[in-house]
CSV table of C-alpha atoms in Angstrom, one decimal:
chain,number,residue,atom,x,y,z
S,1,UNK,CA,0.0,0.0,0.0
S,2,UNK,CA,2.8,2.5,1.0
S,3,UNK,CA,6.5,2.4,0.7
S,4,UNK,CA,8.3,1.0,3.7
S,5,UNK,CA,10.7,3.2,5.6
S,6,UNK,CA,13.6,1.2,4.0
S,7,UNK,CA,12.2,1.7,0.5
S,8,UNK,CA,11.7,5.5,1.2
S,9,UNK,CA,15.4,5.7,2.3
S,10,UNK,CA,16.4,3.9,-0.9
S,11,UNK,CA,14.3,6.2,-3.0
S,12,UNK,CA,15.4,9.5,-1.4
S,13,UNK,CA,18.9,8.6,-0.1
S,14,UNK,CA,18.0,10.1,3.3
S,15,UNK,CA,17.1,8.7,6.6
S,16,UNK,CA,15.7,11.8,8.3
S,17,UNK,CA,12.1,12.7,7.5
S,18,UNK,CA,12.6,16.4,6.8
S,19,UNK,CA,15.4,15.6,4.3
S,20,UNK,CA,13.1,12.9,2.6
S,21,UNK,CA,10.4,15.5,2.3
S,22,UNK,CA,12.7,18.0,0.8
S,23,UNK,CA,14.0,15.5,-1.8
S,24,UNK,CA,10.5,14.3,-2.7
S,25,UNK,CA,9.4,17.9,-3.2
S,26,UNK,CA,12.5,18.7,-5.3
S,27,UNK,CA,11.8,15.8,-7.5
S,28,UNK,CA,8.0,16.6,-7.8
S,29,UNK,CA,6.7,13.5,-6.2
S,30,UNK,CA,3.2,13.3,-4.8
S,31,UNK,CA,3.2,12.3,-1.1
S,32,UNK,CA,1.4,13.0,2.1
S,33,UNK,CA,2.7,13.5,5.6
S,34,UNK,CA,1.7,11.7,8.7
S,35,UNK,CA,0.8,13.6,11.9
S,36,UNK,CA,4.4,13.2,12.9
S,37,UNK,CA,5.6,14.7,9.7
S,38,UNK,CA,6.9,11.5,8.1
S,39,UNK,CA,6.4,11.3,4.3
S,40,UNK,CA,4.0,8.6,2.9
S,41,UNK,CA,4.3,7.5,-0.7
S,42,UNK,CA,1.9,5.2,-2.4
S,43,UNK,CA,3.5,2.0,-3.8
S,44,UNK,CA,1.3,2.2,-6.9
S,45,UNK,CA,2.4,5.8,-7.5
S,46,UNK,CA,6.1,5.0,-6.9
S,47,UNK,CA,5.9,2.1,-9.4
S,48,UNK,CA,4.2,4.3,-12.0
S,49,UNK,CA,6.8,7.1,-11.5
S,50,UNK,CA,9.7,4.7,-11.7
S,51,UNK,CA,8.2,3.0,-14.8
S,52,UNK,CA,7.8,6.4,-16.5
S,53,UNK,CA,4.0,6.3,-16.6
S,54,UNK,CA,3.3,9.1,-14.0
S,55,UNK,CA,4.9,12.4,-14.7
S,56,UNK,CA,6.5,14.8,-12.1
S,57,UNK,CA,4.0,17.2,-10.6
S,58,UNK,CA,4.4,20.9,-10.1
S,59,UNK,CA,3.4,22.6,-6.9
S,60,UNK,CA,0.1,24.4,-7.3
S,61,UNK,CA,-0.4,27.7,-5.7
S,62,UNK,CA,1.3,31.0,-5.3
S,63,UNK,CA,5.1,31.1,-4.9
S,64,UNK,CA,5.8,33.0,-1.7
S,65,UNK,CA,9.5,32.3,-1.3
S,66,UNK,CA,10.4,35.8,-2.4
S,67,UNK,CA,8.7,37.2,0.7
S,68,UNK,CA,11.4,35.8,2.9
S,69,UNK,CA,14.0,38.1,1.3
S,70,UNK,CA,14.7,41.6,2.8
S,71,UNK,CA,14.5,44.2,0.0
S,72,UNK,CA,16.6,47.3,0.6
S,73,UNK,CA,14.0,49.4,-1.4
S,74,UNK,CA,11.3,48.4,1.0
S,75,UNK,CA,13.2,48.6,4.3
S,76,UNK,CA,15.1,52.0,4.5
S,77,UNK,CA,18.3,52.2,6.3
S,78,UNK,CA,18.6,53.8,9.7
S,79,UNK,CA,20.0,57.1,8.2
S,80,UNK,CA,17.1,57.3,5.8
S,81,UNK,CA,14.6,56.8,8.6
S,82,UNK,CA,16.3,59.6,10.6
S,83,UNK,CA,16.2,61.9,7.6
S,84,UNK,CA,12.4,61.5,7.4
S,85,UNK,CA,11.9,62.4,11.1
């Protein structure tokens, strides 16, 4: 039904769950997470992906990774803030 922990390690090359999740996301695999955060991959999906039947998926939704960067144009320096006062 689902890949075993050993199969998941063989697939991703990682033992730690957060690294497995990162690798699965990087490759575009469809998976779910357990309540504990462990990735769960369907055996049928894994077999289809490895056979070339299923295609990689793209993440659906807005890309918000650019919001983590600090942009100098948005955040003025201390001297610029003092000049406004």
